[in-house]
PDB file of C-alpha atoms and ligand atoms in Angstrom:
ATOM      1  CA  THR N   1       0.000   0.000   0.000  1.00 38.00           C
ATOM      2  CA  HIS N   2       1.040   3.636  -0.110  1.00 42.00           C
ATOM      3  CA  PHE N   3       1.877   3.368   3.584  1.00 41.00           C
ATOM      4  CA  GLY N   4       4.466   0.710   2.871  1.00 39.00           C
ATOM      5  CA  PHE N   5       2.575  -2.128   4.508  1.00 43.00           C
ATOM      6  CA  GLU N   6       1.755  -5.364   2.832  1.00 44.00           C
ATOM      7  CA  LYS N   7      -1.963  -5.779   2.640  1.00 47.00           C
ATOM      8  CA  VAL N   8      -3.040  -8.295   5.235  1.00 48.00           C
ATOM      9  CA  LYS N   9      -4.620 -11.337   3.590  1.00 57.00           C
ATOM     10  CA  GLU N  10      -8.350 -11.558   4.204  1.00 59.00           C
ATOM     11  CA  SER N  11      -8.587 -14.844   6.076  1.00 65.00           C
ATOM     12  CA  GLU N  12      -5.552 -13.920   8.113  1.00 72.00           C
ATOM     13  CA  LYS N  13      -7.160 -10.576   8.848  1.00 67.00           C
ATOM     14  CA  GLU N  14     -10.394 -12.144  10.068  1.00 64.00           C
ATOM     15  CA  HIS N  15      -8.457 -14.532  12.261  1.00 66.00           C
ATOM     16  CA  LYS N  16      -6.332 -11.760  13.725  1.00 65.00           C
ATOM     17  CA  VAL N  17      -9.316  -9.515  14.394  1.00 59.00           C
ATOM     18  CA  HIS N  18     -11.137 -12.273  16.191  1.00 55.00           C
ATOM     19  CA  LYS N  19      -8.118 -13.197  18.268  1.00 57.00           C
ATOM     20  CA  VAL N  20      -7.362  -9.611  19.271  1.00 59.00           C
ATOM     21  CA  PHE N  21     -10.789  -9.016  20.735  1.00 57.00           C
ATOM     22  CA  GLU N  22     -11.236 -12.431  22.276  1.00 54.00           C
ATOM     23  CA  ASN N  23      -7.998 -12.017  24.168  1.00 59.00           C
ATOM     24  CA  VAL N  24      -8.617  -8.503  25.295  1.00 57.00           C
ATOM     25  CA  ALA N  25     -12.389  -8.321  25.846  1.00 63.00           C
ATOM     26  CA  GLN N  26     -11.778  -7.974  29.554  1.00 62.00           C
ATOM     27  CA  ASP N  27      -8.872  -5.540  29.271  1.00 70.00           C
ATOM     28  CA  TYR N  28     -10.593  -3.678  26.484  1.00 73.00           C
ATOM     29  CA  ASP N  29     -11.775  -0.662  28.426  1.00 74.00           C
ATOM     30  CA  VAL N  30      -8.390  -0.200  30.079  1.00 79.00           C
ATOM     31  CA  MET N  31      -6.642  -0.382  26.708  1.00 80.00           C
ATOM     32  CA  ASN N  32      -8.949   2.192  25.134  1.00 82.00           C
ATOM     33  CA  ASP N  33      -8.164   4.679  27.850  1.00 84.00           C
ATOM     34  CA  ALA N  34      -4.442   3.971  27.748  1.00 84.00           C
ATOM     35  CA  MET N  35      -4.082   4.167  23.961  1.00 84.00           C
ATOM     36  CA  SER N  36      -6.164   7.263  23.407  1.00 87.00           C
ATOM     37  CA  LEU N  37      -5.166   8.977  26.663  1.00 87.00           C
ATOM     38  CA  GLY N  38      -8.854   8.895  27.559  1.00 90.00           C
ATOM     39  CA  ILE N  39      -9.857  10.927  24.504  1.00 95.00           C
ATOM     40  CA  HIS N  40     -12.007   8.114  23.051  1.00 94.00           C
ATOM     41  CA  ARG N  41     -14.586   9.024  25.718  1.00 95.00           C
ATOM     42  CA  ILE N  42     -14.868  12.565  24.367  1.00 97.00           C
ATOM     43  CA  TRP N  43     -15.104  11.324  20.771  1.00 97.00           C
ATOM     44  CA  LYS N  44     -17.891   8.919  21.732  1.00 97.00           C
ATOM     45  CA  ASP N  45     -19.775  11.592  23.706  1.00 98.00           C
ATOM     46  CA  TYR N  46     -19.534  13.921  20.732  1.00 98.00           C
ATOM     47  CA  PHE N  47     -20.650  11.143  18.386  1.00 98.00           C
ATOM     48  CA  MET N  48     -23.834  10.623  20.435  1.00 98.00           C
ATOM     49  CA  CYS N  49     -24.531  14.374  20.488  1.00 98.00           C
ATOM     50  CA  SER N  50     -24.129  14.440  16.700  1.00 98.00           C
ATOM     51  CA  LEU N  51     -26.639  11.631  16.349  1.00 98.00           C
ATOM     52  CA  SER N  52     -28.940  13.567  18.716  1.00 97.00           C
ATOM     53  CA  PRO N  53     -31.594  10.870  19.130  1.00 98.00           C
ATOM     54  CA  THR N  54     -35.262  11.893  19.295  1.00 98.00           C
ATOM     55  CA  HIS N  55     -38.419  10.174  20.590  1.00 98.00           C
ATOM     56  CA  ASN N  56     -38.980   6.752  18.998  1.00 98.00           C
ATOM     57  CA  THR N  57     -35.354   6.180  18.024  1.00 98.00           C
ATOM     58  CA  LYS N  58     -34.685   2.529  17.278  1.00 98.00           C
ATOM     59  CA  LEU N  59     -30.911   2.320  17.180  1.00 98.00           C
ATOM     60  CA  LEU N  60     -28.764  -0.524  15.930  1.00 99.00           C
ATOM     61  CA  ASP N  61     -25.195  -0.244  17.238  1.00 99.00           C
ATOM     62  CA  VAL N  62     -23.013  -2.518  15.125  1.00 98.00           C
ATOM     63  CA  ALA N  63     -19.634  -3.819  16.303  1.00 98.00           C
ATOM     64  CA  GLY N  64     -20.945  -2.487  19.586  1.00 97.00           C
ATOM     65  CA  GLY N  65     -18.421  -4.387  21.695  1.00 94.00           C
ATOM     66  CA  THR N  66     -18.849  -3.804  25.403  1.00 92.00           C
ATOM     67  CA  GLY N  67     -21.576  -1.193  24.910  1.00 96.00           C
ATOM     68  CA  ASP N  68     -19.786   2.169  24.971  1.00 96.00           C
ATOM     69  CA  ILE N  69     -22.057   3.706  22.321  1.00 98.00           C
ATOM     70  CA  ALA N  70     -25.247   1.993  23.495  1.00 98.00           C
ATOM     71  CA  PHE N  71     -24.692   3.225  27.063  1.00 98.00           C
ATOM     72  CA  ARG N  72     -24.239   6.787  25.866  1.00 98.00           C
ATOM     73  CA  PHE N  73     -27.478   6.410  23.932  1.00 98.00           C
ATOM     74  CA  ILE N  74     -29.293   5.226  27.072  1.00 98.00           C
ATOM     75  CA  ASP N  75     -27.877   8.153  29.077  1.00 98.00           C
ATOM     76  CA  TYR N  76     -28.881  10.610  26.368  1.00 98.00           C
ATOM     77  CA  VAL N  77     -32.425   9.220  26.217  1.00 98.00           C
ATOM     78  CA  LYS N  78     -32.712   9.477  29.985  1.00 97.00           C
ATOM     79  CA  THR N  79     -31.319  13.014  30.204  1.00 97.00           C
ATOM     80  CA  GLU N  80     -33.550  14.268  27.386  1.00 98.00           C
ATOM     81  CA  ASN N  81     -36.612  12.352  28.620  1.00 98.00           C
ATOM     82  CA  LEU N  82     -37.118  10.677  25.254  1.00 98.00           C
ATOM     83  CA  ARG N  83     -40.003   8.254  24.857  1.00 98.00           C
ATOM     84  CA  ASN N  84     -40.069   4.886  23.175  1.00 98.00           C
ATOM     85  CA  CYS N  85     -36.345   4.509  22.450  1.00 98.00           C
ATOM     86  CA  HIS N  86     -34.441   1.261  22.122  1.00 98.00           C
ATOM     87  CA  VAL N  87     -30.933   0.105  21.262  1.00 98.00           C
ATOM     88  CA  THR N  88     -29.775  -3.235  19.891  1.00 98.00           C
ATOM     89  CA  VAL N  89     -26.081  -3.970  20.286  1.00 98.00           C
ATOM     90  CA  THR N  90     -24.624  -6.410  17.814  1.00 98.00           C
ATOM     91  CA  ASP N  91     -21.089  -7.753  17.637  1.00 97.00           C
ATOM     92  CA  ILE N  92     -19.351 -10.709  16.028  1.00 96.00           C
ATOM     93  CA  ASN N  93     -17.647 -11.566  19.310  1.00 92.00           C
ATOM     94  CA  ALA N  94     -19.868 -12.979  22.034  1.00 92.00           C
ATOM     95  CA  ASN N  95     -17.201 -12.319  24.702  1.00 88.00           C
ATOM     96  CA  MET N  96     -17.417  -8.583  24.101  1.00 90.00           C
ATOM     97  CA  LEU N  97     -21.206  -8.719  24.407  1.00 94.00           C
ATOM     98  CA  GLU N  98     -20.945 -10.719  27.639  1.00 90.00           C
ATOM     99  CA  VAL N  99     -18.723  -8.052  29.174  1.00 87.00           C
ATOM    100  CA  GLY N 100     -21.220  -5.437  27.958  1.00 91.00           C
ATOM    101  CA  LYS N 101     -24.183  -7.253  29.512  1.00 93.00           C
ATOM    102  CA  ILE N 102     -22.418  -7.364  32.879  1.00 89.00           C
ATOM    103  CA  ARG N 103     -21.646  -3.644  32.639  1.00 90.00           C
ATOM    104  CA  SER N 104     -25.252  -2.907  31.710  1.00 95.00           C
ATOM    105  CA  THR N 105     -26.579  -4.841  34.706  1.00 93.00           C
ATOM    106  CA  THR N 106     -24.150  -3.034  37.002  1.00 92.00           C
ATOM    107  CA  LEU N 107     -25.349   0.301  35.605  1.00 95.00           C
ATOM    108  CA  LYS N 108     -28.962  -0.793  36.315  1.00 96.00           C
ATOM    109  CA  HIS N 109     -30.201  -0.202  32.771  1.00 97.00           C
ATOM    110  CA  ASP N 110     -33.789  -1.059  31.932  1.00 96.00           C
ATOM    111  CA  PRO N 111     -33.457  -4.456  30.172  1.00 96.00           C
ATOM    112  CA  ASN N 112     -36.413  -3.478  27.971  1.00 96.00           C
ATOM    113  CA  GLN N 113     -34.380  -0.656  26.484  1.00 98.00           C
ATOM    114  CA  ILE N 114     -31.359  -2.667  25.359  1.00 98.00           C
ATOM    115  CA  ALA N 115     -30.923  -5.939  23.468  1.00 98.00           C
ATOM    116  CA  TRP N 116     -27.745  -7.878  22.695  1.00 98.00           C
ATOM    117  CA  GLN N 117     -27.442  -9.947  19.547  1.00 98.00           C
ATOM    118  CA  GLU N 118     -24.389 -11.727  18.208  1.00 98.00           C
ATOM    119  CA  GLY N 119     -23.981 -10.978  14.520  1.00 98.00           C
ATOM    120  CA  ASN N 120     -21.690 -10.101  11.635  1.00 98.00           C
ATOM    121  CA  ALA N 121     -21.849  -6.552  10.263  1.00 98.00           C
ATOM    122  CA  GLU N 122     -21.555  -8.034   6.766  1.00 98.00           C
ATOM    123  CA  HIS N 123     -24.625 -10.284   7.195  1.00 98.00           C
ATOM    124  CA  LEU N 124     -26.826  -8.715   9.835  1.00 98.00           C
ATOM    125  CA  PRO N 125     -29.366 -10.997  11.517  1.00 98.00           C
ATOM    126  CA  PHE N 126     -32.180  -8.422  11.140  1.00 98.00           C
ATOM    127  CA  LYS N 127     -35.024  -7.864   8.691  1.00 98.00           C
ATOM    128  CA  ASP N 128     -35.068  -5.045   6.130  1.00 98.00           C
ATOM    129  CA  ASN N 129     -36.205  -1.628   7.436  1.00 98.00           C
ATOM    130  CA  SER N 130     -35.909  -2.602  11.121  1.00 98.00           C
ATOM    131  CA  PHE N 131     -34.200   0.506  12.575  1.00 98.00           C
ATOM    132  CA  ASN N 132     -34.199   4.267  12.133  1.00 98.00           C
ATOM    133  CA  ALA N 133     -30.618   4.816  13.271  1.00 98.00           C
ATOM    134  CA  TYR N 134     -27.435   2.816  12.747  1.00 99.00           C
ATOM    135  CA  THR N 135     -24.112   3.463  14.466  1.00 99.00           C
ATOM    136  CA  ILE N 136     -20.741   1.800  14.092  1.00 98.00           C
ATOM    137  CA  ALA N 137     -17.829   3.097  16.188  1.00 98.00           C
ATOM    138  CA  PHE N 138     -14.286   1.857  15.680  1.00 95.00           C
ATOM    139  CA  GLY N 139     -15.717  -1.255  14.073  1.00 96.00           C
ATOM    140  CA  ILE N 140     -15.933  -0.903  10.300  1.00 97.00           C
ATOM    141  CA  ARG N 141     -12.163  -0.775   9.968  1.00 94.00           C
ATOM    142  CA  ASN N 142     -11.990  -4.343  11.247  1.00 90.00           C
ATOM    143  CA  CYS N 143     -14.482  -5.703   8.730  1.00 94.00           C
ATOM    144  CA  THR N 144     -13.241  -7.550   5.658  1.00 93.00           C
ATOM    145  CA  HIS N 145     -15.716  -6.089   3.155  1.00 97.00           C
ATOM    146  CA  ILE N 146     -16.609  -2.480   3.925  1.00 98.00           C
ATOM    147  CA  ASP N 147     -19.009  -2.379   0.970  1.00 98.00           C
ATOM    148  CA  LYS N 148     -21.004  -5.287   2.404  1.00 98.00           C
ATOM    149  CA  VAL N 149     -21.200  -3.577   5.802  1.00 98.00           C
ATOM    150  CA  LEU N 150     -22.593  -0.437   4.143  1.00 98.00           C
ATOM    151  CA  GLU N 151     -25.012  -2.441   2.014  1.00 98.00           C
ATOM    152  CA  GLU N 152     -26.314  -4.182   5.143  1.00 98.00           C
ATOM    153  CA  ALA N 153     -26.610  -0.875   7.006  1.00 98.00           C
ATOM    154  CA  TYR N 154     -28.719   0.439   4.148  1.00 98.00           C
ATOM    155  CA  ARG N 155     -30.891  -2.674   4.101  1.00 98.00           C
ATOM    156  CA  VAL N 156     -31.782  -2.715   7.821  1.00 98.00           C
ATOM    157  CA  LEU N 157     -32.490   1.029   7.988  1.00 98.00           C
ATOM    158  CA  GLN N 158     -35.966   2.363   7.325  1.00 98.00           C
ATOM    159  CA  PRO N 159     -36.380   5.105   4.711  1.00 98.00           C
ATOM    160  CA  GLY N 160     -35.395   8.329   6.508  1.00 98.00           C
ATOM    161  CA  GLY N 161     -33.026   6.385   8.747  1.00 98.00           C
ATOM    162  CA  ARG N 162     -29.568   7.667   9.539  1.00 98.00           C
ATOM    163  CA  PHE N 163     -26.199   5.939   9.248  1.00 98.00           C
ATOM    164  CA  MET N 164     -23.365   7.221  11.444  1.00 98.00           C
ATOM    165  CA  CYS N 165     -19.819   5.978  11.666  1.00 98.00           C
ATOM    166  CA  LEU N 166     -17.034   6.959  14.069  1.00 98.00           C
ATOM    167  CA  GLU N 167     -13.680   5.712  12.857  1.00 97.00           C
ATOM    168  CA  PHE N 168      -9.971   6.484  12.815  1.00 96.00           C
ATOM    169  CA  SER N 169      -9.097   8.495   9.759  1.00 96.00           C
ATOM    170  CA  GLN N 170      -6.260  10.525   8.282  1.00 95.00           C
ATOM    171  CA  LEU N 171      -4.804  13.739   9.627  1.00 95.00           C
ATOM    172  CA  GLU N 172      -5.335  17.009   7.819  1.00 89.00           C
ATOM    173  CA  ASN N 173      -1.749  18.053   8.257  1.00 91.00           C
ATOM    174  CA  ALA N 174       1.472  16.237   7.303  1.00 92.00           C
ATOM    175  CA  ALA N 175       3.489  17.318  10.363  1.00 93.00           C
ATOM    176  CA  ALA N 176       0.722  16.203  12.687  1.00 92.00           C
ATOM    177  CA  GLN N 177       0.477  12.900  10.782  1.00 92.00           C
ATOM    178  CA  TRP N 178       4.218  12.380  11.331  1.00 92.00           C
ATOM    179  CA  ALA N 179       3.953  12.942  15.078  1.00 93.00           C
ATOM    180  CA  TYR N 180       0.883  10.717  15.235  1.00 93.00           C
ATOM    181  CA  ASP N 181       2.726   7.945  13.345  1.00 91.00           C
ATOM    182  CA  GLN N 182       5.568   8.064  15.860  1.00 92.00           C
ATOM    183  CA  TYR N 183       3.074   7.648  18.656  1.00 90.00           C
ATOM    184  CA  SER N 184       1.168   4.881  16.875  1.00 92.00           C
ATOM    185  CA  PHE N 185       4.152   2.756  15.970  1.00 90.00           C
ATOM    186  CA  GLN N 186       6.247   3.296  19.053  1.00 92.00           C
ATOM    187  CA  VAL N 187       3.797   3.675  21.883  1.00 91.00           C
ATOM    188  CA  ILE N 188       0.698   1.602  20.989  1.00 91.00           C
ATOM    189  CA  PRO N 189       2.444  -1.799  20.619  1.00 92.00           C
ATOM    190  CA  VAL N 190       4.313  -1.174  23.886  1.00 92.00           C
ATOM    191  CA  LEU N 191       1.063  -0.409  25.701  1.00 89.00           C
ATOM    192  CA  GLY N 192      -0.512  -3.473  24.071  1.00 89.00           C
ATOM    193  CA  GLN N 193       2.309  -5.614  25.377  1.00 91.00           C
ATOM    194  CA  LEU N 194       2.288  -4.122  28.860  1.00 89.00           C
ATOM    195  CA  ILE N 195      -1.472  -4.129  29.407  1.00 84.00           C
ATOM    196  CA  ALA N 196      -2.702  -7.069  27.341  1.00 81.00           C
ATOM    197  CA  GLY N 197       0.514  -9.003  26.590  1.00 86.00           C
ATOM    198  CA  GLU N 198      -0.242  -8.616  22.866  1.00 86.00           C
ATOM    199  CA  TRP N 199       2.444  -6.736  20.954  1.00 90.00           C
ATOM    200  CA  LYS N 200       1.612  -8.076  17.484  1.00 91.00           C
ATOM    201  CA  ALA N 201      -2.133  -7.648  17.861  1.00 87.00           C
ATOM    202  CA  TYR N 202      -1.744  -3.958  18.607  1.00 89.00           C
ATOM    203  CA  GLN N 203       0.779  -3.531  15.837  1.00 91.00           C
ATOM    204  CA  TYR N 204      -1.937  -4.933  13.585  1.00 89.00           C
ATOM    205  CA  LEU N 205      -4.453  -2.402  14.914  1.00 88.00           C
ATOM    206  CA  VAL N 206      -2.115   0.451  13.993  1.00 92.00           C
ATOM    207  CA  GLU N 207      -1.705  -0.999  10.490  1.00 92.00           C
ATOM    208  CA  SER N 208      -5.448  -1.379  10.055  1.00 91.00           C
ATOM    209  CA  ILE N 209      -5.868   2.327  10.813  1.00 92.00           C
ATOM    210  CA  ARG N 210      -3.367   3.182   8.071  1.00 91.00           C
ATOM    211  CA  GLN N 211      -5.105   0.959   5.536  1.00 92.00           C
ATOM    212  CA  PHE N 212      -8.585   2.360   6.092  1.00 95.00           C
ATOM    213  CA  PRO N 213      -9.802   4.687   3.305  1.00 97.00           C
ATOM    214  CA  ASN N 214      -9.423   8.407   3.961  1.00 96.00           C
ATOM    215  CA  GLN N 215     -12.354  10.743   4.658  1.00 98.00           C
ATOM    216  CA  GLU N 216     -13.234  11.472   1.026  1.00 98.00           C
ATOM    217  CA  SER N 217     -12.872   7.874  -0.201  1.00 98.00           C
ATOM    218  CA  PHE N 218     -14.995   6.561   2.638  1.00 98.00           C
ATOM    219  CA  LYS N 219     -17.631   9.220   1.961  1.00 98.00           C
ATOM    220  CA  GLN N 220     -17.769   8.032  -1.638  1.00 98.00           C
ATOM    221  CA  MET N 221     -18.218   4.414  -0.541  1.00 98.00           C
ATOM    222  CA  ILE N 222     -21.143   5.440   1.668  1.00 98.00           C
ATOM    223  CA  GLU N 223     -22.721   7.220  -1.304  1.00 98.00           C
ATOM    224  CA  GLU N 224     -22.160   4.165  -3.490  1.00 98.00           C
ATOM    225  CA  ALA N 225     -24.152   2.103  -0.980  1.00 98.00           C
ATOM    226  CA  GLY N 226     -27.126   4.394  -1.692  1.00 98.00           C
ATOM    227  CA  PHE N 227     -26.954   6.873   1.197  1.00 98.00           C
ATOM    228  CA  ARG N 228     -27.792  10.518   0.564  1.00 98.00           C
ATOM    229  CA  GLN N 229     -26.655  13.799   2.155  1.00 98.00           C
ATOM    230  CA  VAL N 230     -23.383  12.161   3.112  1.00 98.00           C
ATOM    231  CA  THR N 231     -21.124  14.392   5.181  1.00 98.00           C
ATOM    232  CA  TYR N 232     -18.170  13.997   7.491  1.00 98.00           C
ATOM    233  CA  GLU N 233     -16.562  15.888  10.318  1.00 98.00           C
ATOM    234  CA  ASN N 234     -12.989  15.546  11.555  1.00 98.00           C
ATOM    235  CA  LEU N 235     -12.238  15.390  15.273  1.00 97.00           C
ATOM    236  CA  THR N 236      -8.772  15.943  16.772  1.00 95.00           C
ATOM    237  CA  LEU N 237      -7.285  17.082  13.419  1.00 95.00           C
ATOM    238  CA  GLY N 238      -8.647  14.004  11.648  1.00 96.00           C
ATOM    239  CA  VAL N 239      -7.353  11.349  14.049  1.00 95.00           C
ATOM    240  CA  VAL N 240     -10.977  10.252  13.874  1.00 97.00           C
ATOM    241  CA  ALA N 241     -13.867  11.262  11.615  1.00 98.00           C
ATOM    242  CA  ILE N 242     -17.635  11.026  11.910  1.00 98.00           C
ATOM    243  CA  HIS N 243     -19.419  10.129   8.676  1.00 98.00           C
ATOM    244  CA  SER N 244     -23.165  10.537   8.371  1.00 98.00           C
ATOM    245  CA  GLY N 245     -25.675   9.622   5.673  1.00 98.00           C
ATOM    246  CA  PHE N 246     -29.401   9.076   5.207  1.00 98.00           C
ATOM    247  CA  LYS N 247     -31.436   6.391   3.516  1.00 98.00           C
ATOM    248  CA  LEU N 248     -33.981   8.489   1.646  1.00 96.00           C
TER     249      LEU N 248
HETATM  250  N1  LIG R 301     -18.020   0.099  19.279  1.00 70.80           N
HETATM  251  C1  LIG R 301     -17.275  -0.302  20.459  1.00 70.80           C
HETATM  252  C2  LIG R 301     -16.551   0.888  21.032  1.00 70.80           C
HETATM  253  O1  LIG R 301     -16.496   1.906  20.374  1.00 70.80           O
HETATM  254  O2  LIG R 301     -16.048   0.804  22.151  1.00 70.80           O
HETATM  255  C3  LIG R 301     -16.298  -1.448  20.159  1.00 70.80           C
HETATM  256  C4  LIG R 301     -15.222  -1.153  19.171  1.00 70.80           C
HETATM  257  S1  LIG R 301     -14.025  -2.430  19.057  1.00 70.80           S
HETATM  258  C5  LIG R 301     -12.578  -1.504  18.637  1.00 70.80           C
HETATM  259  C6  LIG R 301     -14.353  -3.261  17.553  1.00 70.80           C
HETATM  260  C7  LIG R 301     -15.430  -4.312  17.643  1.00 70.80           C
HETATM  261  O3  LIG R 301     -15.750  -4.763  16.340  1.00 70.80           O
HETATM  262  C8  LIG R 301     -15.051  -5.563  18.427  1.00 70.80           C
HETATM  263  O4  LIG R 301     -15.943  -5.748  19.482  1.00 70.80           O
HETATM  264  C9  LIG R 301     -15.143  -6.684  17.393  1.00 70.80           C
HETATM  265  O5  LIG R 301     -15.576  -7.910  17.930  1.00 70.80           O
HETATM  266  C10 LIG R 301     -16.135  -6.108  16.427  1.00 70.80           C
HETATM  267  N2  LIG R 301     -16.131  -6.688  15.078  1.00 70.80           N
HETATM  268  C11 LIG R 301     -15.076  -6.958  14.289  1.00 70.80           C
HETATM  269  N3  LIG R 301     -15.475  -7.442  13.111  1.00 70.80           N
HETATM  270  C12 LIG R 301     -16.835  -7.468  13.135  1.00 70.80           C
HETATM  271  C13 LIG R 301     -17.846  -7.867  12.214  1.00 70.80           C
HETATM  272  N4  LIG R 301     -17.533  -8.335  11.002  1.00 70.80           N
HETATM  273  N5  LIG R 301     -19.139  -7.763  12.582  1.00 70.80           N
HETATM  274  C14 LIG R 301     -19.470  -7.289  13.807  1.00 70.80           C
HETATM  275  N6  LIG R 301     -18.565  -6.899  14.721  1.00 70.80           N
HETATM  276  C15 LIG R 301     -17.264  -6.987  14.397  1.00 70.80           C
END
């Protein structure tokens, strides 16, 4: 690739992705804080504010992991006194969902407001037109076929429904990208080793960030899946971006 990495073979990629999250499901929250210096919390808060759910929001949070996005949704709904809202968390890894369920019980969430369903973003186990909002945060990068994920998002959304993605992206500025690369390649694998005992897995995560399409290319892919009014916003100089689109 233009970043000088060999493209990871697909089967190998799937295997690696699965292994990474199985091994670290428990340490996952600690790692997120350590790697992003806690900033992932701000990005996720901002992401939920951008979605700004309303009454009757039926959200599907894909690659939802241990529930970080779903829990923000539940908090938002509570704070804003929204009626008739529900979130379904889906993830390919049952271990992540198990950790999420435990967290949700501890937080005393209404079990009628949240559902957990194991599933692959590329073949969602839901009927057409089932939801009016779809979120995927730090998840699409790990999927083998981004186009299939987008196609599935489009299928399960109702007309008028909104797609929103929070994902690592590319920095606006070359000097900042250089500094960020130093951090990514030199600090992340070390933290991965120290906290999770997984040097290679975290090296892979850094590479997967580099291989993900940039803001404009990803926007185009979302449009190709049929979404309209597709926009994006950079956070932290483009370290991450929020893409949004509507099924009209
Ligand atoms: N959205 C959560 C968050 O922001 O904290 C979790 C993000 S975590 C970095 C990525 C998640 O994607 C993992 O839980 C992993 O199991 C899941 N994942 C990877 N490939 C997937 C796929 N094809 N379908 C569904 N989930 C997938």
